[in-house]
Tab-separated table of C-alpha atoms in Angstrom:
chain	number	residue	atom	x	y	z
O	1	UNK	CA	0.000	0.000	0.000
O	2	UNK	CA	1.290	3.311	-0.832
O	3	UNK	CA	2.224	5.495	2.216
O	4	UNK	CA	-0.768	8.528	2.101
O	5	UNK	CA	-0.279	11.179	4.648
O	6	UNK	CA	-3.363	12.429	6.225
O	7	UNK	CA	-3.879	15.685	5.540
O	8	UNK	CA	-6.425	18.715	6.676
O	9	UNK	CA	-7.785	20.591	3.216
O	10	UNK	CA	-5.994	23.565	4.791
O	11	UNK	CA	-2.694	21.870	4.382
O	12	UNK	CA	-1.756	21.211	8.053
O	13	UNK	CA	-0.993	17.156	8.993
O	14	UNK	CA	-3.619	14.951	11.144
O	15	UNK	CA	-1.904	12.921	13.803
O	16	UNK	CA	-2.195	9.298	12.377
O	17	UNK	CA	-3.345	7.711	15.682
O	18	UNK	CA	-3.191	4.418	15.294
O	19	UNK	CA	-6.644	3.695	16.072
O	20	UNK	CA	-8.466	-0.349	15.331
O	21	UNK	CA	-11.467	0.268	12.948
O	22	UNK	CA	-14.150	-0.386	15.022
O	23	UNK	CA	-13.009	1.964	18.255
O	24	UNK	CA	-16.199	4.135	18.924
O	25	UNK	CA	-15.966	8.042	17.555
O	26	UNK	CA	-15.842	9.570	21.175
O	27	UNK	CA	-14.523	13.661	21.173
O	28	UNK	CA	-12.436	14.845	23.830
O	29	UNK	CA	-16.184	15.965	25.338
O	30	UNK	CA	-17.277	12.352	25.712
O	31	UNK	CA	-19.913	13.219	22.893
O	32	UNK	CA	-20.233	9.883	20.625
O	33	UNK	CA	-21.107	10.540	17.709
O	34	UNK	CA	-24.621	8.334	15.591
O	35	UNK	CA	-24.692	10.459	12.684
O	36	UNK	CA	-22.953	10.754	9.734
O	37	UNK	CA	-24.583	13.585	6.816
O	38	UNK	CA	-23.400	12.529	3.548
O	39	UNK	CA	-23.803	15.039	0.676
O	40	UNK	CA	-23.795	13.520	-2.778
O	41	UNK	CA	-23.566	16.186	-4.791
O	42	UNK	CA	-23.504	19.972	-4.603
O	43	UNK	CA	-25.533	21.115	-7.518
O	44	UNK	CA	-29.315	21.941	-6.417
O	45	UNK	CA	-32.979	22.455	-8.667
O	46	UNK	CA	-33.453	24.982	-7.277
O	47	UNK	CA	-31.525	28.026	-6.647
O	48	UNK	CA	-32.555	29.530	-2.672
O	49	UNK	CA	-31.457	33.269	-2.102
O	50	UNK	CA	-30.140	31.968	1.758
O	51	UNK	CA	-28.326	29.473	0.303
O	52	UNK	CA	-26.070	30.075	-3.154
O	53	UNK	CA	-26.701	32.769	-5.896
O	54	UNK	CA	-28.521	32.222	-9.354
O	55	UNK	CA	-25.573	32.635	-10.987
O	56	UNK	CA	-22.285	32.177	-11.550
O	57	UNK	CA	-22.410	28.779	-9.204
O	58	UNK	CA	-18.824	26.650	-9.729
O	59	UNK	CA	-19.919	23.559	-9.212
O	60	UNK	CA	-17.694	20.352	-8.301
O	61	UNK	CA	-15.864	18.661	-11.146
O	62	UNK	CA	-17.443	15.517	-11.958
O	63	UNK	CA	-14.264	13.782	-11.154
O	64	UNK	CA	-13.893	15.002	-7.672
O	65	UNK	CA	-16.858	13.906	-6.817
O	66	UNK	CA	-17.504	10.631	-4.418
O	67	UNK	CA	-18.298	7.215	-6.331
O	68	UNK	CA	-20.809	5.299	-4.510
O	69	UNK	CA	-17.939	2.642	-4.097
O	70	UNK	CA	-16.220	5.195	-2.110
O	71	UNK	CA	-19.187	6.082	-0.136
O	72	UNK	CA	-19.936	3.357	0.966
O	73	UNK	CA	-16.362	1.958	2.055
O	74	UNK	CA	-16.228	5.085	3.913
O	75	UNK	CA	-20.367	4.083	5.326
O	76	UNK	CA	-19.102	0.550	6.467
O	77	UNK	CA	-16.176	1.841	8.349
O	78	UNK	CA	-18.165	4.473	10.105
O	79	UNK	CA	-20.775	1.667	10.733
O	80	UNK	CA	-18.700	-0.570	12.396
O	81	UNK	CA	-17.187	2.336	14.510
O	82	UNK	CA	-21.103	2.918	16.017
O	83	UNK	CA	-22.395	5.233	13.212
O	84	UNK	CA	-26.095	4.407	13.403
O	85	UNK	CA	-27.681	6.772	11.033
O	86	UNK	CA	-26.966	8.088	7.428
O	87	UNK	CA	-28.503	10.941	5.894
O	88	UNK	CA	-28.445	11.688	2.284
O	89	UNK	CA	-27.949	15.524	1.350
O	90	UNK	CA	-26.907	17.649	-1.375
O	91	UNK	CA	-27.069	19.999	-2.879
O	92	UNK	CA	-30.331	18.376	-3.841
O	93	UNK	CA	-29.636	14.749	-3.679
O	94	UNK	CA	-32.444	13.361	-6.300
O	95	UNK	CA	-30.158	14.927	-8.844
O	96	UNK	CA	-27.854	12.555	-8.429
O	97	UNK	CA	-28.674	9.374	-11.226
O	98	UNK	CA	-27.385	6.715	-8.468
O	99	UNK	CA	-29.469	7.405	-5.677
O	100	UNK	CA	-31.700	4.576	-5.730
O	101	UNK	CA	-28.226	2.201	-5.330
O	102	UNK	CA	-26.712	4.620	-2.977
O	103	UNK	CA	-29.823	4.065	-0.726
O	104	UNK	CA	-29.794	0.419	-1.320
O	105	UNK	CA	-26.130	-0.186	-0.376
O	106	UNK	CA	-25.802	1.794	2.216
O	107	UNK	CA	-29.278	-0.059	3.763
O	108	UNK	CA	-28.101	-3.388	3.399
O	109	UNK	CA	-25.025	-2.511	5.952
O	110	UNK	CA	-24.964	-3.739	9.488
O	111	UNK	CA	-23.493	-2.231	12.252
O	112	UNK	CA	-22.577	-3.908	15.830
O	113	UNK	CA	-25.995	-2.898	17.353
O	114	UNK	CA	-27.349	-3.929	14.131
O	115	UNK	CA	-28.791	-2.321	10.563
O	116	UNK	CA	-28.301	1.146	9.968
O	117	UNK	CA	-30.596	3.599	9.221
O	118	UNK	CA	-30.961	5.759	6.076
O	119	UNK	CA	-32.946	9.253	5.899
O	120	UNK	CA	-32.875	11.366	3.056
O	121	UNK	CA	-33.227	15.564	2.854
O	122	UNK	CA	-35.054	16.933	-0.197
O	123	UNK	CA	-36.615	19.730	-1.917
O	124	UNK	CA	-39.185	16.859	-3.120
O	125	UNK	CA	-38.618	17.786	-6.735
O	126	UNK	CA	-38.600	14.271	-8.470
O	127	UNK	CA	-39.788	13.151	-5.334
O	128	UNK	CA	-43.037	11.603	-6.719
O	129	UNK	CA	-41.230	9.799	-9.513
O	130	UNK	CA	-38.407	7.968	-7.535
O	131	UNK	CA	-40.255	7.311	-3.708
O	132	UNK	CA	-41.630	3.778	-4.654
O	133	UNK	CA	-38.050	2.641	-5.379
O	134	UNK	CA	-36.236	4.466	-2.637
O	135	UNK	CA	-38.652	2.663	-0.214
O	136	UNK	CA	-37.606	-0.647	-1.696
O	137	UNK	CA	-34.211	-0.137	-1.533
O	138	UNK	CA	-34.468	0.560	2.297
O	139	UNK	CA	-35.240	4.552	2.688
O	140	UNK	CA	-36.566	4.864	6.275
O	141	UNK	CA	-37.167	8.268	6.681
O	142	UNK	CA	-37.659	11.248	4.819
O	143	UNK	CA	-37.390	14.892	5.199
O	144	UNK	CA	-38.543	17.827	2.572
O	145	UNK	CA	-37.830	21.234	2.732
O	146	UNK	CA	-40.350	23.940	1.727
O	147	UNK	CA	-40.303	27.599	3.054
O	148	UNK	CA	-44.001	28.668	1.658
O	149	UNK	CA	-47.143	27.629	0.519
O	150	UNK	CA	-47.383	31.126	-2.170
O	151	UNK	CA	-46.767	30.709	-5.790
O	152	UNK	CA	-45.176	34.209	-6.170
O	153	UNK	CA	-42.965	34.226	-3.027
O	154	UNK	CA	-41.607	30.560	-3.423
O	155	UNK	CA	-40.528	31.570	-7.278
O	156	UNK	CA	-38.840	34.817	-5.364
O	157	UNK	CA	-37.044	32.615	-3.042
O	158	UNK	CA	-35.865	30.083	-5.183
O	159	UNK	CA	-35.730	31.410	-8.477
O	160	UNK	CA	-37.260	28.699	-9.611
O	161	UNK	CA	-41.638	28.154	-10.478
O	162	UNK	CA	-41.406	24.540	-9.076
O	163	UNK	CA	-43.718	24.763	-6.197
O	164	UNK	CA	-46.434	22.280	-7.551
O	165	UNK	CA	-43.612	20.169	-7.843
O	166	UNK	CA	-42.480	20.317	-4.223
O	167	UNK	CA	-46.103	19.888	-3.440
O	168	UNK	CA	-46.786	16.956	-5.629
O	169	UNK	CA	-43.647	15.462	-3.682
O	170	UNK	CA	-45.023	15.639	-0.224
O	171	UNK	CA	-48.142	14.746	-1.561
O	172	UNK	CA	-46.292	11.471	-2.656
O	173	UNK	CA	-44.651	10.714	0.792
O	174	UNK	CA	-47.886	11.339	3.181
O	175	UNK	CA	-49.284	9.055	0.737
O	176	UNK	CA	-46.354	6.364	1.115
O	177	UNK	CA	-47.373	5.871	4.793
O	178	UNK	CA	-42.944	6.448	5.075
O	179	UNK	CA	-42.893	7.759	9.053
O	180	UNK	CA	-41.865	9.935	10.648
O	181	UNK	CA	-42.005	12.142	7.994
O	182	UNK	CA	-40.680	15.775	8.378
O	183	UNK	CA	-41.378	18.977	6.585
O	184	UNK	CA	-38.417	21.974	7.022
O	185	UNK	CA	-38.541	25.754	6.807
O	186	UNK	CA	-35.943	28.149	7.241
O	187	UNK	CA	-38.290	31.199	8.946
O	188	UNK	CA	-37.023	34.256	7.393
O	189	UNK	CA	-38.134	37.877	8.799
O	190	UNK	CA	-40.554	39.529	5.858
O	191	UNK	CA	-40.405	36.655	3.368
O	192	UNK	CA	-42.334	33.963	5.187
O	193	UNK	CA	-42.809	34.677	9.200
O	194	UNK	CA	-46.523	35.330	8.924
O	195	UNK	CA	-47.021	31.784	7.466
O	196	UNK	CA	-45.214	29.617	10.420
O	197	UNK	CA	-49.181	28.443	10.982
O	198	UNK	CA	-50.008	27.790	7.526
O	199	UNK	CA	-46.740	26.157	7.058
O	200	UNK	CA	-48.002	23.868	10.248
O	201	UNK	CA	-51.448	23.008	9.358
O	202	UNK	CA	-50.117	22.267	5.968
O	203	UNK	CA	-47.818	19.460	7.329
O	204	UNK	CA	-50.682	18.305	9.607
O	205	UNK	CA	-52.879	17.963	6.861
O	206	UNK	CA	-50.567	15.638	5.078
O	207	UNK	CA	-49.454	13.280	8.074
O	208	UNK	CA	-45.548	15.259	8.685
O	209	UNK	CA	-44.589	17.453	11.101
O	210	UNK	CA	-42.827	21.056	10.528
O	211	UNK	CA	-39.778	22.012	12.080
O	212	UNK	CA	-38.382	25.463	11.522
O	213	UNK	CA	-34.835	26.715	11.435
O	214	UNK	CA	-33.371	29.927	12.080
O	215	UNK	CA	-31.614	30.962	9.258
O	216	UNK	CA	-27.664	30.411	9.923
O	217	UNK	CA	-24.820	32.279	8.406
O	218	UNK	CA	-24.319	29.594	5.628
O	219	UNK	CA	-24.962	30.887	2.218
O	220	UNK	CA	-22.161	30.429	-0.507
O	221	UNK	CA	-22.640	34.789	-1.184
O	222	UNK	CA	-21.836	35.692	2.571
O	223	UNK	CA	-24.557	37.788	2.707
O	224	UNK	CA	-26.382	36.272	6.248
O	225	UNK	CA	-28.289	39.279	8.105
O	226	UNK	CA	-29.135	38.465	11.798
O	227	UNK	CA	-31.512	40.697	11.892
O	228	UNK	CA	-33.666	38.909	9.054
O	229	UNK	CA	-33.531	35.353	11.187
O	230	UNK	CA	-36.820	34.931	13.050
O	231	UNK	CA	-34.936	33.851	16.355
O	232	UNK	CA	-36.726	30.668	18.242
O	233	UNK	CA	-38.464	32.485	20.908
O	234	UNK	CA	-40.124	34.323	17.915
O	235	UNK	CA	-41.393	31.291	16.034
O	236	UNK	CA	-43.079	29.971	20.009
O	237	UNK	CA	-44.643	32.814	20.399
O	238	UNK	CA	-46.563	33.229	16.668
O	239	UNK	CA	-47.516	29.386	16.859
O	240	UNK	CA	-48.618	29.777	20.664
O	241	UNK	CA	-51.372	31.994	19.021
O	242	UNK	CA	-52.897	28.754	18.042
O	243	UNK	CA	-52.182	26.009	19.839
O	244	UNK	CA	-51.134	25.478	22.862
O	245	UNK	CA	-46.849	24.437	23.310
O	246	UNK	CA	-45.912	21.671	25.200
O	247	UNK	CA	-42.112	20.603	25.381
O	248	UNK	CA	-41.203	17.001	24.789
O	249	UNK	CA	-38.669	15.351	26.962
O	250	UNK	CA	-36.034	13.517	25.973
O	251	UNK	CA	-34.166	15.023	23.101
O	252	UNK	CA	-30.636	13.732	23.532
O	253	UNK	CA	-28.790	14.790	20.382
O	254	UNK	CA	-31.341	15.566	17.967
O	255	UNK	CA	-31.360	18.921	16.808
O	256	UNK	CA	-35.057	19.927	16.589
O	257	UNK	CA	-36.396	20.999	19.706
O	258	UNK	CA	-39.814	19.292	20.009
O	259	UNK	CA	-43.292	20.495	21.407
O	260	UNK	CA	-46.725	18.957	21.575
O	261	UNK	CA	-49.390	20.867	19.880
O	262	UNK	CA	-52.286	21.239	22.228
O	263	UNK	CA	-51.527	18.064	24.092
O	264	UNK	CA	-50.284	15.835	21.334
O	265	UNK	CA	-49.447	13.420	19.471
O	266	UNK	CA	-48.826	16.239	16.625
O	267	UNK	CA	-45.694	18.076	17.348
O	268	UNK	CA	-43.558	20.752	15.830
O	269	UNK	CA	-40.120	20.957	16.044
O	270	UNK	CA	-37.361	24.350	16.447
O	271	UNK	CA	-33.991	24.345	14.968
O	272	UNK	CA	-32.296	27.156	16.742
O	273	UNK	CA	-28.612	26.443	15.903
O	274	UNK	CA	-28.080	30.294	16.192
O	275	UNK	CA	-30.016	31.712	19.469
O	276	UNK	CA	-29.823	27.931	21.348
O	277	UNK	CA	-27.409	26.102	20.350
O	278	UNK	CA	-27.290	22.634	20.980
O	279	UNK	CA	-23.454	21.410	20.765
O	280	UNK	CA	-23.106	20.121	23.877
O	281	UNK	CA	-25.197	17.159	22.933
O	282	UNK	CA	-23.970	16.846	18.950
O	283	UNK	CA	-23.488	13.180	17.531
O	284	UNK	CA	-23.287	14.410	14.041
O	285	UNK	CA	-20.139	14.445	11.367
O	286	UNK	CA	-20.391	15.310	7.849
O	287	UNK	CA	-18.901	13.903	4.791
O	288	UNK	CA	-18.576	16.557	1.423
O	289	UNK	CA	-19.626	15.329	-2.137
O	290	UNK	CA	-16.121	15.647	-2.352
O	291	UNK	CA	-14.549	13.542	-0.025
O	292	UNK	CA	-14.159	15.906	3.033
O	293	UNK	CA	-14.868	14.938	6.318
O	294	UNK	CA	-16.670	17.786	8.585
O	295	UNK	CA	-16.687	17.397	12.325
O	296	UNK	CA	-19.218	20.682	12.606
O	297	UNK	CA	-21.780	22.254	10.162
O	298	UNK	CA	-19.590	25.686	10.888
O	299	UNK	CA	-16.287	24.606	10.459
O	300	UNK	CA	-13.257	26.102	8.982
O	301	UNK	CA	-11.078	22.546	8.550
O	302	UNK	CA	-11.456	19.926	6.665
O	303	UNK	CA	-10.405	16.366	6.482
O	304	UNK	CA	-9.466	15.402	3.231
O	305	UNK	CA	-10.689	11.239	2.772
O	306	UNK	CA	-9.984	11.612	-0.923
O	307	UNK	CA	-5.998	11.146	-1.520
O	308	UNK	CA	-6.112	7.705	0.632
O	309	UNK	CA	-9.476	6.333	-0.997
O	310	UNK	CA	-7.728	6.977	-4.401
O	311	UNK	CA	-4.149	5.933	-3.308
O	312	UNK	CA	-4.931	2.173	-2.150
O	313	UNK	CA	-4.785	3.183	1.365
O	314	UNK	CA	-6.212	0.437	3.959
O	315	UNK	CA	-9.049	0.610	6.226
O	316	UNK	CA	-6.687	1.305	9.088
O	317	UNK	CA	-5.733	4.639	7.489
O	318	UNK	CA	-9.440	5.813	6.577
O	319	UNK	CA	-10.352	4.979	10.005
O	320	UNK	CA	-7.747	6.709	11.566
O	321	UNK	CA	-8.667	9.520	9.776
O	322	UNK	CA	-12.489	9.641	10.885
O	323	UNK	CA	-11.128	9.494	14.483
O	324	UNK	CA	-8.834	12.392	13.823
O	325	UNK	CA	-11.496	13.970	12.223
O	326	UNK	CA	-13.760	13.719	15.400
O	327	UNK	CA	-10.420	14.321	17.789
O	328	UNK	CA	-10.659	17.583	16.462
O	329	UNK	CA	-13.936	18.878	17.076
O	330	UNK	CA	-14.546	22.416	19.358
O	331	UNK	CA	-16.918	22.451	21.950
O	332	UNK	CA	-19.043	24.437	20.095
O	333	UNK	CA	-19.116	26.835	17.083
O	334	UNK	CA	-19.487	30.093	18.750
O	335	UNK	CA	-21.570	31.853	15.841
O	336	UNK	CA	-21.961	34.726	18.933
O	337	UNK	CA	-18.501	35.384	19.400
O	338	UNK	CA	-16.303	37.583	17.842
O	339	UNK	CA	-14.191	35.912	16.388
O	340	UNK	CA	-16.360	33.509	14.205
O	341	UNK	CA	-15.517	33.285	11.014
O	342	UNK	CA	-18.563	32.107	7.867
O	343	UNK	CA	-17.072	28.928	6.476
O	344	UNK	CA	-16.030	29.455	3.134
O	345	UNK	CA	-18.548	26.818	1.454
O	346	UNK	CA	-22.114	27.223	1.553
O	347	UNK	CA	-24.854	25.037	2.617
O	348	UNK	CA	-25.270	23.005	-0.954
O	349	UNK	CA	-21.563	22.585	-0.959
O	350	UNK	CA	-21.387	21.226	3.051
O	351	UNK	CA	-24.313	19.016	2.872
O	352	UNK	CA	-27.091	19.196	5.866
């Protein structure tokens, strides 16, 4: 085997512990991590002003890009080190031609408390055509974004007149009986904040439950305003207008904050990564369409997989790497202090 040093994409050297595969992926916080976000690809239908421009996108070179080979040696290794859960992202992740074998491979793997779990993230374009075969191959569980129910203000948002397509989608997945089933909105301050109810008794009517997120600093043009995020407190108190807000117990590492609607069993759930953060308690890592490991949705470094999956290197070597990866993580990413810095890629680039 060729000798592959481990490298951050910034150019400084990983310490090549030498770590078994199969040693659990503990931080130096005693957080061990579930959850492993794999983006396979970075290119998108739809173009979101919070997330990347219309134009002038560069996207990833075909070539640079992850084979499903490759992600799912990488899937296996994380498995057997206590990875429970895999998420599919993008980008938009229906784009890419392979998904239904993706989903199928990485469903058939076992793990030592037993067979994984896959979820998928969409913007439920294509949705409709390609659900019956994702549930065959093993799809579990399913989440679709969609930030409004208008016509006129979703084509403002993402450039793109594909709402009855997004629509059509969900339709498609309440009527798959596929559960839980979630439904995501970023809540943005003039663009959709007087629709958090209507976004809610939408997702009620069609069997999912909506979970907003503030809007974080991760768009590829660097143009994030805090003072258009609708902050979590904000979203409680427009939905405690109608029903009544019960927290649910028990979150552990999830990062949707969870309250009973009026008693329950409907729920909606809070992302507020920016005004109540919830690092203390992250399980999560993150694997680029491109072969770079990410220990935290804001981070700076990256750990480059790609030179030892393309140099021969052994399983001892990519695991040693994921455990570096994980050695490295912060306590938290400190979007409220002063010296944070936006990462350079944007959301469709990182993967959710």
């Amino acid at each position: 085997m060729p000798a592959v040093p481990l490298m951050l994409r910034t150019g400084r050297a990983a310490s090549a512990r030498p770590t078994a595969p199969g040693a659990p992926l503990v931080d130096r916080f005693g957080r061990v991590h579930r959850d492993l976000r794999i983006s396979l690809t970075d290119r998108c239908s739809l173009r979101c002003t919070y997330c990347m421009p219309e134009q002038g996108n560069e996207w990833l070179a075909r070539t640079s890009i992850l084979s499903t080979d490759e992600i799912v040696r990488v899937a296996r290794l994380a498995a057997v080190s206590g990875i429970t859960t895999f998420r599919l992202t993008g980008g938009e992740p229906l784009l890419r031609a392979d998904i239904v074998d993706v989903v199928r491979r990485i469903a058939a793997i076992a793990g030592p408390d037993g067979p994984v779990e896959v979820a998928l993230t969409t913007n439920g374009i294509r949705l409709g055509e390609v659900l019956p075969d994702l549930i065959d191959a093993g799809l579990d569980r399913l989440n679709i974004s969609i930030d409004t129910l208008d016509r006129d203000r979703f084509r403002e948002l993402t450039r793109r007149d594909r709402l009855d397509d997004v629509v059509e989608g969900i339709a498609a997945a309440s009527a798959s009986g596929l559960r839980p089933l979630k439904l995501n909105a970023v809540a943005m301050r003039g663009v959709n904040d007087h629709e958090l109810v209507d976004l809610v008794a939408f997702a009620l009517d069609h069997g999912a439950e909506m979970r907003f997120i503030e809007q974080m600093p991760l768009d590829a043009g660097h143009t994030w305003d805090r003072a258009r995020m609708v902050t979590r407190d904000e979203i409680l108190s427009a939905l405690s207008e109608r029903w009544s807000l019960e927290p649910v117990p028990g979150r552990g590492g999830a990062p949707a904050e969870r309250f009973l609607l009026d008693g329950g069993p409907a729920a909606v759930g809070v992302i507020a990564s920016v005004t109540a953060p919830f690092c203390g308690a992250c399980d999560r890592l993150r694997l680029t369409a491109d072969g770079q490991l990410r220990n935290c949705l804001f981070s700076n470094d990256e750990y480059d997989l790609m030179p030892l999956l393309r140099a021969g290197a052994d399983d001892v070597a990519l695991d040693a790497l994921l455990h570096d990866c994980i050695a490295g993580k912060l306590p938290g990413h400190a979007i409220d202090d002063p010296s944070f810095l936006q990462p350079a890629r944007g959301m469709n680039a990182i993967g959710g």
